[in-house]
GROMACS .gro file of C-alpha atoms in nm:
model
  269
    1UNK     CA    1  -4.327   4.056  -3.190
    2UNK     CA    2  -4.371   3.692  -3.050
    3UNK     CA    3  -4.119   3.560  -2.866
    4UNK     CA    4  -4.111   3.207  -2.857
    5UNK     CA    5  -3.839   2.923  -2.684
    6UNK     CA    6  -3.765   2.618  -2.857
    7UNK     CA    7  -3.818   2.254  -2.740
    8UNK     CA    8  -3.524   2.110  -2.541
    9UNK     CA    9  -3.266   2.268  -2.272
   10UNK     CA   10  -3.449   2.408  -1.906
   11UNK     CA   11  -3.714   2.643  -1.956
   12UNK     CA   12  -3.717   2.975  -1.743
   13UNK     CA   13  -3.880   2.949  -1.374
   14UNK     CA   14  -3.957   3.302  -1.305
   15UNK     CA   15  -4.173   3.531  -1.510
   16UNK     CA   16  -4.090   3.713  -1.837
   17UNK     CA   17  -4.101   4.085  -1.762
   18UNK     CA   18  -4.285   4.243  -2.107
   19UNK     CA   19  -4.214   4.565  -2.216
   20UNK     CA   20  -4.571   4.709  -2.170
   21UNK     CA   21  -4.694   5.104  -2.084
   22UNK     CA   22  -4.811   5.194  -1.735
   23UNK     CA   23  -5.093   5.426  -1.898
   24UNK     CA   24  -5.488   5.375  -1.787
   25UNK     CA   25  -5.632   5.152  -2.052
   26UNK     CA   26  -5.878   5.312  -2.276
   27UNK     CA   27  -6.223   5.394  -2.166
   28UNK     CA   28  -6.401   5.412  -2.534
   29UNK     CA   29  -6.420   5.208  -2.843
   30UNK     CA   30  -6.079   5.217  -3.037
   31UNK     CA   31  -6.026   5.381  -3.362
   32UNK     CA   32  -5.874   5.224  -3.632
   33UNK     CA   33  -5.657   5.517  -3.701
   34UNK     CA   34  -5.517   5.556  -3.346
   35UNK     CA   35  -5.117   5.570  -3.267
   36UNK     CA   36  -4.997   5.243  -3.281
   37UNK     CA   37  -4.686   5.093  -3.086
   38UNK     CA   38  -4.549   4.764  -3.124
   39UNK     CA   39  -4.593   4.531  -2.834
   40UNK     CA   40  -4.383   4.231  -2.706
   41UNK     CA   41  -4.520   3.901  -2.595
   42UNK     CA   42  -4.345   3.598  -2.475
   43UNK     CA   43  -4.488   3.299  -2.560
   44UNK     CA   44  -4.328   3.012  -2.308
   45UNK     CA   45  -4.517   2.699  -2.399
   46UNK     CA   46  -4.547   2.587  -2.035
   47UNK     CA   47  -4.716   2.911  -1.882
   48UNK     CA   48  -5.137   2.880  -1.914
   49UNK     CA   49  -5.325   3.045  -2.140
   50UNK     CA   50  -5.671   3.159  -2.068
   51UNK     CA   51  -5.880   3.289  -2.455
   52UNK     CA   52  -6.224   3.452  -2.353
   53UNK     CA   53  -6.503   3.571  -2.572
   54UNK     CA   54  -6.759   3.462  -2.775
   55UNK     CA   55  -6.828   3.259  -3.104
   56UNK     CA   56  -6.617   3.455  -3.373
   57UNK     CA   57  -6.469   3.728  -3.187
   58UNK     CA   58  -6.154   3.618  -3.280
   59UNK     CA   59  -5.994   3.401  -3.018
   60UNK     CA   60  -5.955   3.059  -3.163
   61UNK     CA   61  -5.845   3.266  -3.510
   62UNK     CA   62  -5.521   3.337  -3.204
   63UNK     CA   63  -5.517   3.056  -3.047
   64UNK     CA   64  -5.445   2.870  -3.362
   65UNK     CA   65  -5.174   3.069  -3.414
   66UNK     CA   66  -5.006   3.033  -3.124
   67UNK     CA   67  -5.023   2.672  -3.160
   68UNK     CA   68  -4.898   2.660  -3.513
   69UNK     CA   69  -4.563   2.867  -3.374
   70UNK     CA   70  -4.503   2.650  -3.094
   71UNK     CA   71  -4.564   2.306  -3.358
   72UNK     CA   72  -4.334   2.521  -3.586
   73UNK     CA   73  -4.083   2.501  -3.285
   74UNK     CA   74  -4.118   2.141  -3.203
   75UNK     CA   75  -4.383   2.146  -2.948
   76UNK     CA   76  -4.614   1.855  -2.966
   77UNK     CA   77  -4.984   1.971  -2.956
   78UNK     CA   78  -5.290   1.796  -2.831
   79UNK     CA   79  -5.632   1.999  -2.900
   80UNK     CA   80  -5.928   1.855  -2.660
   81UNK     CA   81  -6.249   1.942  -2.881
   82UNK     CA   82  -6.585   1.877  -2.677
   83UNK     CA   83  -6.837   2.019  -2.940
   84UNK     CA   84  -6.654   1.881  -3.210
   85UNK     CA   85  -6.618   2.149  -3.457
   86UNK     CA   86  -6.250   2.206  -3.474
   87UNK     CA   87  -6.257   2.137  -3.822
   88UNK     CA   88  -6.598   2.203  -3.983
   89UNK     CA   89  -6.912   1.987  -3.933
   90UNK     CA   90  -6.791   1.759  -4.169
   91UNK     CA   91  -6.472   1.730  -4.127
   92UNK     CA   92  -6.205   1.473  -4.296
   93UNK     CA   93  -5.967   1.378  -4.108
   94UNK     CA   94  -5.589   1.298  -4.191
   95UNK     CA   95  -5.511   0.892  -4.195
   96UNK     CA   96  -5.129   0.952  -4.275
   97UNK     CA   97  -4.835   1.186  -4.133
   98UNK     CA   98  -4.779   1.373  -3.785
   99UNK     CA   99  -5.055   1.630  -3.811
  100UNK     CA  100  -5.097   1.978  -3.804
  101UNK     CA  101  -5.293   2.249  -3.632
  102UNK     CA  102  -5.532   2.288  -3.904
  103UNK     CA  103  -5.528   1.926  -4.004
  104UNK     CA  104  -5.490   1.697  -3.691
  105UNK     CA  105  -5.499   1.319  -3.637
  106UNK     CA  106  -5.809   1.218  -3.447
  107UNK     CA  107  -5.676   1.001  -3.119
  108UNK     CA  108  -5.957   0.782  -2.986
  109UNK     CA  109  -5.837   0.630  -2.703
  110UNK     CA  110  -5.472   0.723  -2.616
  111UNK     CA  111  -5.238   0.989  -2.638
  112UNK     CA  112  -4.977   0.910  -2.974
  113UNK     CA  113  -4.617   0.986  -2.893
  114UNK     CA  114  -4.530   0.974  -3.269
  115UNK     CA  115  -4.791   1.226  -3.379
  116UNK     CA  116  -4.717   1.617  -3.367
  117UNK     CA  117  -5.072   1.761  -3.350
  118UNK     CA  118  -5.371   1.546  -3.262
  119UNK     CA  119  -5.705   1.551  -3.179
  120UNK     CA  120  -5.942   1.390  -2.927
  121UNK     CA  121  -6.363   1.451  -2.903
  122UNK     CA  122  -6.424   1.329  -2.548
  123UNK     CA  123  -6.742   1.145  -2.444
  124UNK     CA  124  -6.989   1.369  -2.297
  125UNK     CA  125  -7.015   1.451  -1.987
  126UNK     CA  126  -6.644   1.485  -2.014
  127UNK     CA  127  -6.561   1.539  -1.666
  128UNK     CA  128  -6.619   1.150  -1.669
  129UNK     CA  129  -6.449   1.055  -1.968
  130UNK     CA  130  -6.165   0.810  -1.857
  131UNK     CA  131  -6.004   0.819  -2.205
  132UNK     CA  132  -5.939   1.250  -2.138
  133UNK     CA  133  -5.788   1.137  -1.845
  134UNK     CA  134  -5.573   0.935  -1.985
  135UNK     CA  135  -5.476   1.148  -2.241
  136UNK     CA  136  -5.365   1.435  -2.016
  137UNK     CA  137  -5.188   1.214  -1.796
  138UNK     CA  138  -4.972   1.081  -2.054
  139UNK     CA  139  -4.912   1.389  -2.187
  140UNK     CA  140  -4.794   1.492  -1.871
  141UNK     CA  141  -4.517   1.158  -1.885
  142UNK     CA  142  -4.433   1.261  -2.211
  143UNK     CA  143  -4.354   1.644  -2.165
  144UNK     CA  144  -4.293   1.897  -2.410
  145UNK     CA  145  -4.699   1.897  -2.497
  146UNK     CA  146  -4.942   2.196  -2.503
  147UNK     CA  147  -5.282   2.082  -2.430
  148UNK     CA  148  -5.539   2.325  -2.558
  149UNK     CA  149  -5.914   2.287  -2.441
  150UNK     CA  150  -6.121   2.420  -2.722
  151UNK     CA  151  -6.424   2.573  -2.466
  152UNK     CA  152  -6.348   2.430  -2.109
  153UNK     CA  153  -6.662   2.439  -1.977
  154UNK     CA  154  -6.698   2.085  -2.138
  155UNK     CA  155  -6.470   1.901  -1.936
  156UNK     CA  156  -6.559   2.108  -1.542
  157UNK     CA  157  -6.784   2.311  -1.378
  158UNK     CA  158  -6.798   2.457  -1.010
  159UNK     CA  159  -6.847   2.108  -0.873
  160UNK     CA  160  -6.699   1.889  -1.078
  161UNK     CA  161  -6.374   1.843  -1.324
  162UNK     CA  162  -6.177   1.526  -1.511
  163UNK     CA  163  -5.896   1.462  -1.274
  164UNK     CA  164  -5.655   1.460  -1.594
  165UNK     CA  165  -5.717   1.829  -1.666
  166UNK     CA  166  -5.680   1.930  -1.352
  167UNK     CA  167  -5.369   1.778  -1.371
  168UNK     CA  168  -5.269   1.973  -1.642
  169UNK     CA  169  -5.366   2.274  -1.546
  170UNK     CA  170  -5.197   2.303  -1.166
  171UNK     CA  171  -4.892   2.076  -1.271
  172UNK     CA  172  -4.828   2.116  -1.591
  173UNK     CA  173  -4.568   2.359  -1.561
  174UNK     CA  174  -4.343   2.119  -1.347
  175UNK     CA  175  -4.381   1.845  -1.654
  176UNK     CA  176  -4.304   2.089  -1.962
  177UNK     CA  177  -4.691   2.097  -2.034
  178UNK     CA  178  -4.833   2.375  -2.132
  179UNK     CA  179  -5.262   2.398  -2.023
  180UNK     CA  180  -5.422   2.625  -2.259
  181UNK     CA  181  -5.821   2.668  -2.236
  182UNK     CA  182  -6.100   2.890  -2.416
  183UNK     CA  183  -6.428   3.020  -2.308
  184UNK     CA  184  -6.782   3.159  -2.368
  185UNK     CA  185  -6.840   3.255  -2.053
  186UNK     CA  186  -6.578   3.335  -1.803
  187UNK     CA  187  -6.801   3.355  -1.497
  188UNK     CA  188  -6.934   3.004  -1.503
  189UNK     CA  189  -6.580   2.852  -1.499
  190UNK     CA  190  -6.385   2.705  -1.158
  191UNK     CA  191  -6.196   3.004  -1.008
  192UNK     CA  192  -5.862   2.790  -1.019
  193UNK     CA  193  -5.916   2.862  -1.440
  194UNK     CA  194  -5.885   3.256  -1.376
  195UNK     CA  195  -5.626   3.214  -1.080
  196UNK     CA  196  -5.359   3.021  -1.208
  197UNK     CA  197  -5.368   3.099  -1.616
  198UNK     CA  198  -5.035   3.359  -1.657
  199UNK     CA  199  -5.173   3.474  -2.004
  200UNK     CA  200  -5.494   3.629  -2.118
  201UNK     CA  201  -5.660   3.697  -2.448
  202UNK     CA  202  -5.975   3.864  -2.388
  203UNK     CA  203  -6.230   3.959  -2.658
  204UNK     CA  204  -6.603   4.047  -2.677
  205UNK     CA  205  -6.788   3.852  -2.398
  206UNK     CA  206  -7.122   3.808  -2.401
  207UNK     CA  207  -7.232   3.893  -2.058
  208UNK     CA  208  -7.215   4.160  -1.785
  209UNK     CA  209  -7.119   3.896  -1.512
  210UNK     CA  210  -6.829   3.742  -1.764
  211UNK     CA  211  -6.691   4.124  -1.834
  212UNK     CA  212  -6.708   4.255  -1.470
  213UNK     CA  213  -6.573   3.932  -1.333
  214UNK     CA  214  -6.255   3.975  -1.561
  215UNK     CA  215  -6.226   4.333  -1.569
  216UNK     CA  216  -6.211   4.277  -1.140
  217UNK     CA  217  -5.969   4.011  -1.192
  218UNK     CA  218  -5.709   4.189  -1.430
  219UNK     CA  219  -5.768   4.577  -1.280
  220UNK     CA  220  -5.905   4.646  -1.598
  221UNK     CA  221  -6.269   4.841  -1.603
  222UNK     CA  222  -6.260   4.898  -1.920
  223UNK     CA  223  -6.272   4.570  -2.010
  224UNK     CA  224  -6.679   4.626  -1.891
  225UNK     CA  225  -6.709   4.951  -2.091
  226UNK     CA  226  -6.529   4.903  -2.381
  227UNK     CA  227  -6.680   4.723  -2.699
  228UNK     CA  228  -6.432   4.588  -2.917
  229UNK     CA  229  -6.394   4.585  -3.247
  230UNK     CA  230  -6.379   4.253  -3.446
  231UNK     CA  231  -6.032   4.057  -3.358
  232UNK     CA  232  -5.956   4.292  -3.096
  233UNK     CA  233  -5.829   4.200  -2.781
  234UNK     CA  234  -5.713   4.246  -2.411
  235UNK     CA  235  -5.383   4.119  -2.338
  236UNK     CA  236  -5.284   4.027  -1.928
  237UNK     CA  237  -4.997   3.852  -1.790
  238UNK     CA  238  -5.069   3.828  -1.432
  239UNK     CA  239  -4.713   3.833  -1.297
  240UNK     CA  240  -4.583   4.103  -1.509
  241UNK     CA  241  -4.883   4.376  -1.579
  242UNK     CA  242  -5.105   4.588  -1.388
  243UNK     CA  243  -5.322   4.592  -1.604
  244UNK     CA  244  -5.473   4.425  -1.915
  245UNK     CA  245  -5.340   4.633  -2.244
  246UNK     CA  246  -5.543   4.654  -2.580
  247UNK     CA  247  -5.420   4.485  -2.862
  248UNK     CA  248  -5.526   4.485  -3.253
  249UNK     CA  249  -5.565   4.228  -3.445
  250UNK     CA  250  -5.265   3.989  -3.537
  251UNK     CA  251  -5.061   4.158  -3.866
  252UNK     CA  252  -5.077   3.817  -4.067
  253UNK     CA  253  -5.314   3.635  -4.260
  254UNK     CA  254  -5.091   3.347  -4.295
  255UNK     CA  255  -4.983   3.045  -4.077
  256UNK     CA  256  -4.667   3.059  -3.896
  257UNK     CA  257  -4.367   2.883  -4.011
  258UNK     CA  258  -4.031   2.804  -3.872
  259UNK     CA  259  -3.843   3.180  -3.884
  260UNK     CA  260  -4.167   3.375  -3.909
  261UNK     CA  261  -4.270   3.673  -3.654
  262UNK     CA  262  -4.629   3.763  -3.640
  263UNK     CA  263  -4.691   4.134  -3.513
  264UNK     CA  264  -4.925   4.222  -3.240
  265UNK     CA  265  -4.963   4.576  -3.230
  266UNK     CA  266  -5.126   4.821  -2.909
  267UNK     CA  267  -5.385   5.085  -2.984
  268UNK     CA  268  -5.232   5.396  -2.788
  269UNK     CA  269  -5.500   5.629  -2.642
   0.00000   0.00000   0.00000
């Protein structure tokens, strides 16, 4: 069951222990009709989140809800889109109200203080887009913002990265800010990405180098040997677990709302 903290009062400094197994993670493919054991996560808006795996594997389908419980809880939320496609090809976008997750406001220069859920497309290259950086930065004034990167590779590589996500990601936490990113590809991302994100989602990624680099990172071989089945992921908090855990697929096919619990249940080998 997600746990989640509401906007307002101090949030915690140290890490959330999570009641997880000490088993070896699996070493095949998971079967649907497997023991299944309910799983707790707590979502603190602040800590990072790191969502790896390819096109349709199921890890903007989480991030999205994750984003709609913390809005649900007060949380403004700004999603930084470089390809665009957050909401279709041809998307319409809202001219009136605060915004949701599914239906932002498109920002074009600065960040909106009035708006709960907005949008920004940055220029391309966008580890030189000035208007990103301002974005983050006054998100970082304003507190109480998650910042989700819809694929990070836009905005930094090894050599080079928009000084307001950086500032995001390695202060954020100080400022109530909450740096949340997505991948393709895991091993062609700054090593300060895998380092300092608490939380990860991992699903099917595409490459050997992206699956052995994370299953080195989180202890986890099977994370190289192991294909997963659609929506199926790896869950890792790097304070609190040895190693990564396999999760199915969320137990809702409905947006949060204020009240509601989504279940994330652990396929037991």
């Amino acid at each position: 069951m997600w746990q989640t903290l509401s906007r307002g009062g101090t949030l915690p400094t140290t890490p959330t222990t999570l009641a997880h197994p000490t088993r070896q993670a699996p070493t095949a493919t998971p079967a649907p009709s497997q023991q299944q054991q309910q799983q707790r996560i707590t979502l603190l808006p602040s800590e990072r989140w790191l969502y790896c795996g390819k096109t349709g594997t199921g890890k903007s389908y989480l991030a999205r809800h994750n984003l709609r419980t913390l809005a649900a809880k007060g949380w403004r939320v700004v999603i930084v889109d470089p390809e665009g496609f957050w909401c279709g090809k041809r998307p319409r976008w809202e001219r009136s109200g605060p915004g949701t997750v599914d239906k932002p406001r498109l920002v074009t220069a600065r960040f909106d203080p009035r708006l709960a859920v907005q949008l920004y497309i940055p220029a391309r290259p966008a580890y030189r887009d000035e208007g990103l950086m301002r974005l983050c930065l006054d998100a970082m004034t304003l507190g109480g913002v998650i910042v989700y990167f819809d694929e990070v590779y836009g905005t930094a590589d090894h050599n080079r990265i928009n000084e307001g996500v950086l500032e995001v990601w390695t202060q954020g936490r100080k400022h109530d800010v909450g740096g949340w990113v997505s991948v393709q590809r895991p091993a062609r991302i700054p090593e300060y990405y895998l380092s300092q994100a608490e939380n990860w989602a991992v699903f099917n990624v595409p490459g050997d180098a992206d699956r052995k680099r994370l299953a080195a990172y989180s202890a986890t071989p099977a994370i190289v040997d192991v294909r997963l089945p659609e929506r199926y992921w790896w869950y890792w908090h790097q304070s609190t677990m040895d190693h990564a855990q396999l999760m199915q697929p969320l137990d809702t096919g409905e947006p949060a709302t204020p009240g509601t619990s989504a279940v994330v249940r652990r396929t037991s080998s």
